[in-house]
XYZ file of C-alpha atoms in Angstrom:
498
model
C 0.000 0.000 0.000
C 1.582 3.375 -0.980
C 2.363 5.932 1.716
C 0.169 9.060 1.794
C 1.583 12.256 0.258
C 2.994 14.673 2.860
C 1.269 17.931 3.677
C 3.419 20.617 1.965
C 2.936 22.972 4.915
C 4.100 20.331 7.384
C 7.139 19.165 5.450
C 8.493 15.704 4.604
C 7.050 12.438 5.991
C 7.721 11.610 9.628
C 9.971 8.658 10.563
C 6.856 6.529 11.045
C 5.851 7.370 7.482
C 9.245 6.488 6.082
C 11.088 9.826 6.169
C 13.349 11.951 8.368
C 15.494 10.770 11.241
C 14.203 8.811 14.197
C 15.042 11.272 16.990
C 13.509 12.467 20.254
C 10.975 15.293 20.108
C 12.418 18.725 20.837
C 10.824 21.890 22.098
C 12.762 25.048 21.304
C 11.998 28.145 23.364
C 12.824 31.532 21.861
C 12.501 34.926 23.465
C 9.283 36.863 22.778
C 9.097 38.966 19.643
C 11.541 38.502 16.766
C 14.333 36.253 18.067
C 16.344 36.067 14.847
C 19.647 35.120 16.493
C 17.989 32.467 18.652
C 16.173 30.962 15.674
C 19.355 30.823 13.594
C 21.292 29.140 16.413
C 18.548 26.554 16.975
C 18.148 25.952 13.236
C 21.882 25.249 12.841
C 21.726 22.695 15.647
C 18.588 21.009 14.266
C 20.084 20.765 10.777
C 23.344 19.364 12.173
C 21.396 16.716 14.122
C 19.071 15.947 11.200
C 15.903 16.665 13.213
C 12.857 16.943 10.904
C 10.196 19.633 11.407
C 7.573 17.215 12.712
C 9.871 16.428 15.664
C 10.156 20.067 16.789
C 7.838 22.372 18.699
C 8.706 26.059 18.556
C 7.684 28.256 21.450
C 8.190 31.993 21.913
C 7.822 32.922 25.569
C 9.565 34.223 28.636
C 10.961 30.921 29.909
C 11.414 27.277 28.769
C 8.903 24.681 29.835
C 9.651 21.601 31.908
C 10.667 19.485 28.921
C 11.979 22.158 26.509
C 15.302 23.814 25.828
C 16.118 27.451 25.261
C 17.825 28.411 22.018
C 20.720 29.724 24.108
C 21.106 26.251 25.659
C 21.613 24.618 22.252
C 25.286 23.788 21.583
C 26.939 25.709 18.775
C 26.803 24.226 15.277
C 28.340 25.140 11.939
C 26.535 27.705 9.760
C 24.080 26.322 7.223
C 24.716 27.120 3.550
C 21.337 28.237 2.176
C 20.310 29.626 -1.217
C 20.219 33.430 -1.205
C 16.389 33.662 -1.499
C 15.980 31.492 1.610
C 18.638 33.344 3.624
C 17.012 36.661 2.684
C 13.504 35.440 3.519
C 14.267 34.363 7.098
C 14.846 37.872 8.613
C 11.730 39.129 6.807
C 9.491 36.419 8.300
C 10.844 36.082 11.852
C 9.288 39.464 12.930
C 5.775 38.274 11.931
C 3.268 37.637 14.712
C 2.135 34.303 13.284
C 2.999 31.714 15.992
C 3.814 29.153 13.269
C 6.478 31.297 11.581
C 9.463 29.422 13.022
C 8.004 26.007 12.179
C 7.235 27.120 8.615
C 10.763 28.444 8.099
C 12.238 25.220 9.515
C 10.105 23.253 7.055
C 11.293 25.404 4.166
C 14.956 24.915 5.102
C 14.425 21.160 5.587
C 12.911 20.739 2.143
C 15.517 22.943 0.429
C 18.418 21.046 2.000
C 16.902 17.750 0.889
C 16.821 18.421 -2.808
C 14.213 21.136 -3.411
C 16.804 23.880 -4.038
C 14.453 25.896 -6.224
C 11.459 25.655 -3.882
C 11.422 29.438 -3.111
C 10.757 30.066 -6.812
C 7.623 27.913 -6.803
C 5.075 30.588 -5.893
C 2.176 28.103 -6.151
C 3.562 25.900 -3.372
C 1.336 26.451 -0.282
C 4.322 26.818 2.052
C 6.085 29.334 -0.209
C 2.826 31.236 -0.776
C 2.230 31.590 2.951
C 5.798 32.683 3.736
C 5.756 35.223 0.902
C 2.545 36.650 2.348
C 4.307 37.101 5.689
C 7.290 38.744 3.990
C 5.019 41.249 2.228
C 3.205 42.009 5.489
C 6.515 42.789 7.227
C 7.634 45.003 4.313
C 4.354 46.961 4.538
C 4.677 47.266 8.308
C 8.241 48.588 8.032
C 7.131 51.124 5.415
C 4.320 52.353 7.661
C 6.649 52.733 10.644
C 9.239 54.614 8.587
C 6.555 56.928 7.166
C 4.170 57.488 10.081
C 6.333 57.566 13.219
C 6.517 61.067 14.716
C 8.975 62.235 17.410
C 8.130 64.720 20.136
C 10.750 66.769 21.929
C 11.469 66.461 25.658
C 13.719 68.918 27.477
C 15.796 67.264 30.229
C 18.229 68.727 32.761
C 21.217 67.701 30.647
C 20.106 67.623 27.025
C 17.311 67.504 24.486
C 15.671 64.145 23.744
C 12.977 63.006 21.295
C 10.393 60.325 22.019
C 7.917 58.558 19.710
C 5.106 56.036 20.206
C 4.195 53.491 17.534
C 1.999 50.385 17.413
C 3.275 48.082 14.653
C 1.290 45.077 13.495
C 4.334 42.819 13.927
C 7.567 42.565 15.912
C 9.498 44.928 13.630
C 11.145 47.310 16.126
C 14.645 45.804 15.884
C 14.426 45.640 12.091
C 13.145 49.225 11.782
C 15.436 50.952 14.297
C 18.587 51.138 12.078
C 16.607 53.308 9.612
C 16.066 55.922 12.323
C 19.713 55.705 13.426
C 20.809 56.579 9.883
C 18.243 59.355 9.569
C 18.564 60.911 13.042
C 22.128 60.043 13.991
C 22.748 63.429 15.648
C 19.684 63.197 17.955
C 19.076 61.396 21.255
C 15.817 59.513 20.747
C 13.581 56.748 22.076
C 10.913 54.746 20.243
C 8.248 53.153 22.464
C 6.022 50.277 21.323
C 3.727 47.825 23.163
C 6.327 45.065 22.570
C 9.594 46.833 23.351
C 11.572 50.060 23.126
C 14.614 51.307 21.183
C 17.067 53.920 22.458
C 19.786 55.867 20.581
C 22.308 58.099 22.409
C 24.293 59.170 19.302
C 26.733 56.320 19.989
C 24.926 53.035 20.598
C 21.528 51.535 19.776
C 19.965 49.566 22.631
C 16.630 47.824 23.153
C 14.543 47.650 26.292
C 11.179 46.558 27.694
C 7.772 47.622 26.322
C 6.934 51.293 26.580
C 3.968 53.176 27.946
C 2.242 55.775 25.798
C 1.877 57.896 28.932
C 5.647 58.544 28.704
C 5.000 60.542 25.514
C 4.679 64.322 25.977
C 1.392 65.947 24.977
C 3.004 67.845 22.111
C 5.640 70.404 21.241
C 6.019 73.578 19.221
C 7.327 71.687 16.231
C 4.004 69.856 15.784
C 2.120 73.115 15.227
C 4.596 74.099 12.517
C 4.315 70.688 10.887
C 0.488 70.915 10.911
C 0.626 74.392 9.333
C 2.957 73.085 6.635
C 0.618 70.156 5.894
C -2.388 72.491 5.608
C -0.501 74.817 3.264
C 0.432 71.969 0.901
C -3.000 70.284 0.884
C -4.545 70.464 -2.599
C -8.372 70.452 -2.298
C -8.819 69.772 -6.012
C -7.086 66.383 -5.655
C -8.895 65.128 -2.556
C -9.381 61.345 -2.766
C -10.543 59.831 0.532
C -10.124 56.229 -0.629
C -6.526 56.809 -1.726
C -5.758 58.710 1.488
C -7.001 55.862 3.686
C -5.111 53.287 1.621
C -1.818 55.142 1.968
C -2.371 56.481 5.508
C -4.624 54.040 7.459
C -6.681 55.676 10.214
C -5.111 53.444 12.898
C -1.971 55.632 12.700
C -3.754 58.985 12.795
C -3.763 59.450 16.576
C 0.062 59.571 16.602
C 0.398 62.039 13.694
C -0.129 65.761 14.430
C -1.061 66.689 10.848
C -4.060 64.322 10.795
C -5.963 66.584 13.197
C -6.366 69.005 10.295
C -7.641 66.412 7.776
C -11.402 66.431 8.645
C -11.595 70.222 8.334
C -9.550 70.223 5.108
C -11.815 67.572 3.578
C -14.996 69.425 4.569
C -13.695 72.634 3.012
C -12.271 70.958 -0.110
C -15.335 71.473 -2.342
C -15.675 75.162 -1.398
C -11.966 75.843 -1.847
C -11.950 74.087 -5.233
C -14.860 76.231 -6.428
C -13.077 79.361 -5.260
C -9.937 78.318 -7.111
C -11.913 77.836 -10.356
C -13.779 81.148 -10.034
C -10.724 83.188 -9.114
C -9.511 85.366 -11.967
C -6.227 84.257 -13.486
C -3.249 86.332 -12.468
C -0.122 87.155 -14.361
C 2.991 85.444 -13.130
C 5.111 87.730 -10.997
C 8.393 88.385 -12.744
C 11.312 88.253 -10.397
C 14.554 90.110 -10.817
C 17.290 87.435 -11.188
C 19.947 89.824 -9.917
C 18.005 90.402 -6.691
C 17.432 86.664 -6.253
C 21.146 85.944 -6.664
C 21.988 88.752 -4.230
C 19.528 87.356 -1.687
C 21.044 83.877 -2.003
C 24.545 85.297 -1.567
C 23.429 87.151 1.535
C 22.364 83.836 3.118
C 25.844 82.316 2.778
C 27.943 81.962 5.969
C 29.885 85.113 6.797
C 32.718 83.554 8.826
C 34.712 80.331 8.973
C 33.038 79.554 12.318
C 29.585 79.853 10.718
C 30.677 77.622 7.833
C 32.056 75.017 10.242
C 28.783 75.060 12.177
C 26.926 74.185 8.967
C 29.388 71.375 8.185
C 29.051 69.930 11.703
C 25.242 69.851 11.433
C 25.243 68.163 8.020
C 24.693 64.440 7.744
C 27.494 62.474 6.013
C 26.804 61.754 2.356
C 27.777 58.134 2.989
C 26.353 56.976 6.376
C 28.699 55.715 9.081
C 30.980 58.591 10.011
C 31.055 59.583 13.678
C 31.426 63.303 13.021
C 32.538 65.881 10.475
C 36.268 66.601 10.620
C 36.906 70.323 10.202
C 40.030 72.108 9.009
C 42.653 73.126 11.566
C 44.963 76.132 11.627
C 44.992 79.918 11.514
C 43.021 82.178 9.212
C 45.554 83.975 7.058
C 48.065 81.076 7.041
C 50.444 81.424 4.090
C 50.181 77.731 3.209
C 47.104 75.469 3.245
C 47.316 71.698 2.782
C 44.288 69.890 1.309
C 44.082 66.112 1.765
C 41.565 63.494 0.649
C 39.233 62.672 3.546
C 39.494 61.874 7.276
C 40.716 58.425 8.283
C 39.731 56.216 11.196
C 41.668 58.157 13.856
C 40.609 61.531 12.433
C 36.963 60.445 12.596
C 37.331 59.356 16.221
C 39.268 62.452 17.385
C 37.574 65.044 15.158
C 40.917 66.503 13.972
C 42.610 66.315 10.557
C 45.880 64.430 9.929
C 46.298 62.749 13.329
C 46.438 59.133 12.106
C 49.461 57.274 10.642
C 49.426 59.343 7.409
C 49.117 62.576 9.404
C 52.045 61.619 11.633
C 54.151 60.917 8.542
C 53.148 64.322 7.115
C 54.171 66.080 10.355
C 57.564 64.358 10.278
C 58.166 65.284 6.617
C 57.069 68.901 7.218
C 59.526 69.222 10.089
C 62.364 67.869 7.949
C 61.436 70.316 5.162
C 61.428 73.300 7.512
C 57.637 73.777 7.554
C 55.849 74.678 10.780
C 52.664 72.619 10.974
C 51.208 74.947 13.611
C 51.605 77.901 11.217
C 49.895 76.065 8.329
C 46.237 75.301 7.647
C 45.272 71.628 7.153
C 41.964 70.372 5.842
C 40.392 67.711 3.601
C 38.427 67.794 0.365
C 35.781 65.450 1.896
C 34.708 66.120 5.485
C 33.392 62.705 6.563
C 35.090 59.307 6.878
C 33.968 56.728 4.297
C 34.805 53.155 5.218
C 33.953 49.466 4.988
C 33.712 47.390 8.163
C 35.769 44.199 8.236
C 35.356 42.571 11.592
C 36.292 45.199 14.171
C 38.318 47.274 11.688
C 37.060 50.217 9.621
C 38.825 50.112 6.262
C 39.141 53.413 4.349
C 37.318 53.645 1.010
C 38.201 56.218 -1.636
C 35.523 58.880 -2.267
C 33.798 58.855 -5.636
C 33.855 61.848 -7.990
C 30.224 62.569 -7.028
C 31.087 62.630 -3.326
C 34.022 64.976 -3.945
C 31.706 67.274 -5.917
C 29.162 67.196 -3.062
C 31.727 68.660 -0.614
C 33.429 71.057 -3.084
C 31.342 74.124 -2.164
C 32.405 73.794 1.475
C 36.078 73.532 0.521
C 35.876 76.581 -1.757
C 34.269 78.717 0.971
C 36.747 77.417 3.549
C 39.706 78.524 1.421
C 38.012 81.897 0.844
C 37.921 82.496 4.602
C 41.456 81.205 5.288
C 42.851 83.136 2.269
C 46.181 81.271 1.919
C 48.752 82.388 -0.624
C 49.730 78.804 -1.520
C 47.512 75.675 -1.550
C 49.143 72.224 -1.575
C 47.022 69.393 -3.018
C 47.953 66.095 -1.341
C 46.923 63.304 -3.709
C 44.515 62.772 -6.596
C 41.288 63.393 -4.649
C 42.479 66.825 -3.509
C 43.500 67.623 -7.107
C 40.025 66.612 -8.321
C 38.378 68.839 -5.705
C 40.547 71.855 -6.533
C 40.548 71.526 -10.341
C 37.344 69.629 -11.151
C 39.431 67.252 -13.289
C 41.111 63.855 -12.940
C 44.797 64.727 -13.322
C 47.599 62.137 -12.822
C 49.916 63.143 -9.970
C 53.020 61.988 -11.861
C 52.238 64.406 -14.693
C 51.283 67.435 -12.624
C 53.547 67.053 -9.578
C 55.062 70.384 -8.581
C 53.804 74.002 -8.948
C 50.340 74.178 -10.501
C 47.694 76.781 -11.475
C 44.204 76.089 -10.087
C 42.282 77.835 -12.872
C 38.892 76.673 -11.558
C 39.450 78.870 -8.513
C 40.423 81.866 -10.694
C 44.084 81.656 -9.634
C 43.197 83.203 -6.262
C 46.302 81.526 -4.852
C 49.294 79.627 -6.165
C 49.179 75.862 -6.139
C 51.410 72.840 -5.667
C 50.629 69.161 -6.269
C 52.281 66.209 -4.540
C 51.358 62.745 -3.273
C 49.257 62.017 -0.205
C 51.331 60.634 2.709
C 49.054 57.560 2.861
C 50.470 56.627 -0.564
C 53.919 56.299 1.021
C 52.552 53.980 3.713
C 51.187 51.598 1.088
C 54.481 51.216 -0.803
C 56.676 48.112 -0.404
C 59.504 48.564 2.093
C 62.208 48.687 -0.576
C 60.523 51.676 -2.282
C 59.496 53.686 0.773
C 62.819 55.392 1.530
C 63.274 56.880 -1.935
C 59.598 57.928 -2.220
C 59.721 59.568 1.216
C 62.868 61.511 0.298
C 61.140 62.784 -2.868
C 58.119 63.815 -0.805
C 60.336 65.777 1.601
C 61.969 67.497 -1.398
C 58.497 68.533 -2.590
C 57.751 70.030 0.817
C 61.085 71.919 0.781
C 59.996 73.526 -2.493
C 56.649 74.349 -0.851
C 58.507 75.976 2.060
C 60.599 78.072 -0.354
C 57.485 79.216 -2.242
C 55.762 80.035 1.035
C 58.683 82.173 2.259
C 58.773 84.046 -1.050
C 55.012 84.702 -0.993
C 55.049 85.830 2.626
C 57.907 88.312 2.014
């Protein structure tokens, strides 16, 4: 008599039905919410032991039962090599509230590792269809939290903090929090939800117990401004209640200050639309371009301190940097050195040229007769761009677009410092000062920075980090050539200062 076909949602046949491994039943206890690390650890152990899904009970609670084990109690096992679609699906399903999510994911992994490598592509499979539905629900929930969460300001004795309340449909707080870190890195904030809380202190992201909406302040001055802005941009002629509710469900309205204005705006939409139609057309006001340009110029920073304040407030173009690294030195310095971008130590200390390359530059300047304290040192790019490898932050070269993004700041900075000679250290500095990719070997030495209208004389040489990357046998000669370049810079500086 043939064996019955297995239920695709339950997985392969049990040992009694002729499949799997004959092993004791296991109960795995995970922490409440989205225990992604615990699930992965337990899954590795189950795969290593060959335990089929029908021999496992998954439980998400505060403590293990009498006959269960916690995921943290499971011995370590080797990572499981999974197809990319499966590995990407797991973190998008674990936050779902469905109590069967862990069992369904275990079943998917079990089937994939036993020959059904392309199972995730079979959208008609009941298991795949159900998991994809969960994935879409989590994606929608994340989008809603990113779009509809609103912070309110709290003044404390020591600093300013922002607090928000949100009620997600699923356990998405840990998955959503990095978005707010990237967007509000310079703020101290807390997000409260019924399932847990997230806290950012500008350095570390931590998670805590569920929050209480009573901890949220009644409102702040910013909310009134936001509501006024929303009212001013509301177009009565395009009012579509069905579309509004689809994009902004009413369940989120009580946490969003602008929604208090919606009922009145909707009631007045028909009258306002009629008034717009009946209003006589008006000629476009012609503006004087010269006055507009003058007004824009008047808004520019007036001092180096004001410019630096703007730079410090600006978010890095590439997320990750701890802080903006400003130029260092005296206004009116005869010589200004422009490097590429801050490195790891510069990012941590907030000062330019303090890492290994900066120490090498200081040594070479001293040998060439240049006083670092009397010079001005800065970088073309103001934030550290890097790639994390383990615990190390590895420098990454800025792109031409990133150099262009920071160029306005560099130009204004040099205007305020007003050096007589600018030294470009490396290709990135040359690109920032000239707007062109120019090989260092071809242009090394005195140079005219035509893009800056020859406001100062120029000199091009290598960046000291280039010397650090050379093989040992080539370093001595390259360093001596670099010192010779700086001696020429010193001679030009003395002549210009005379």
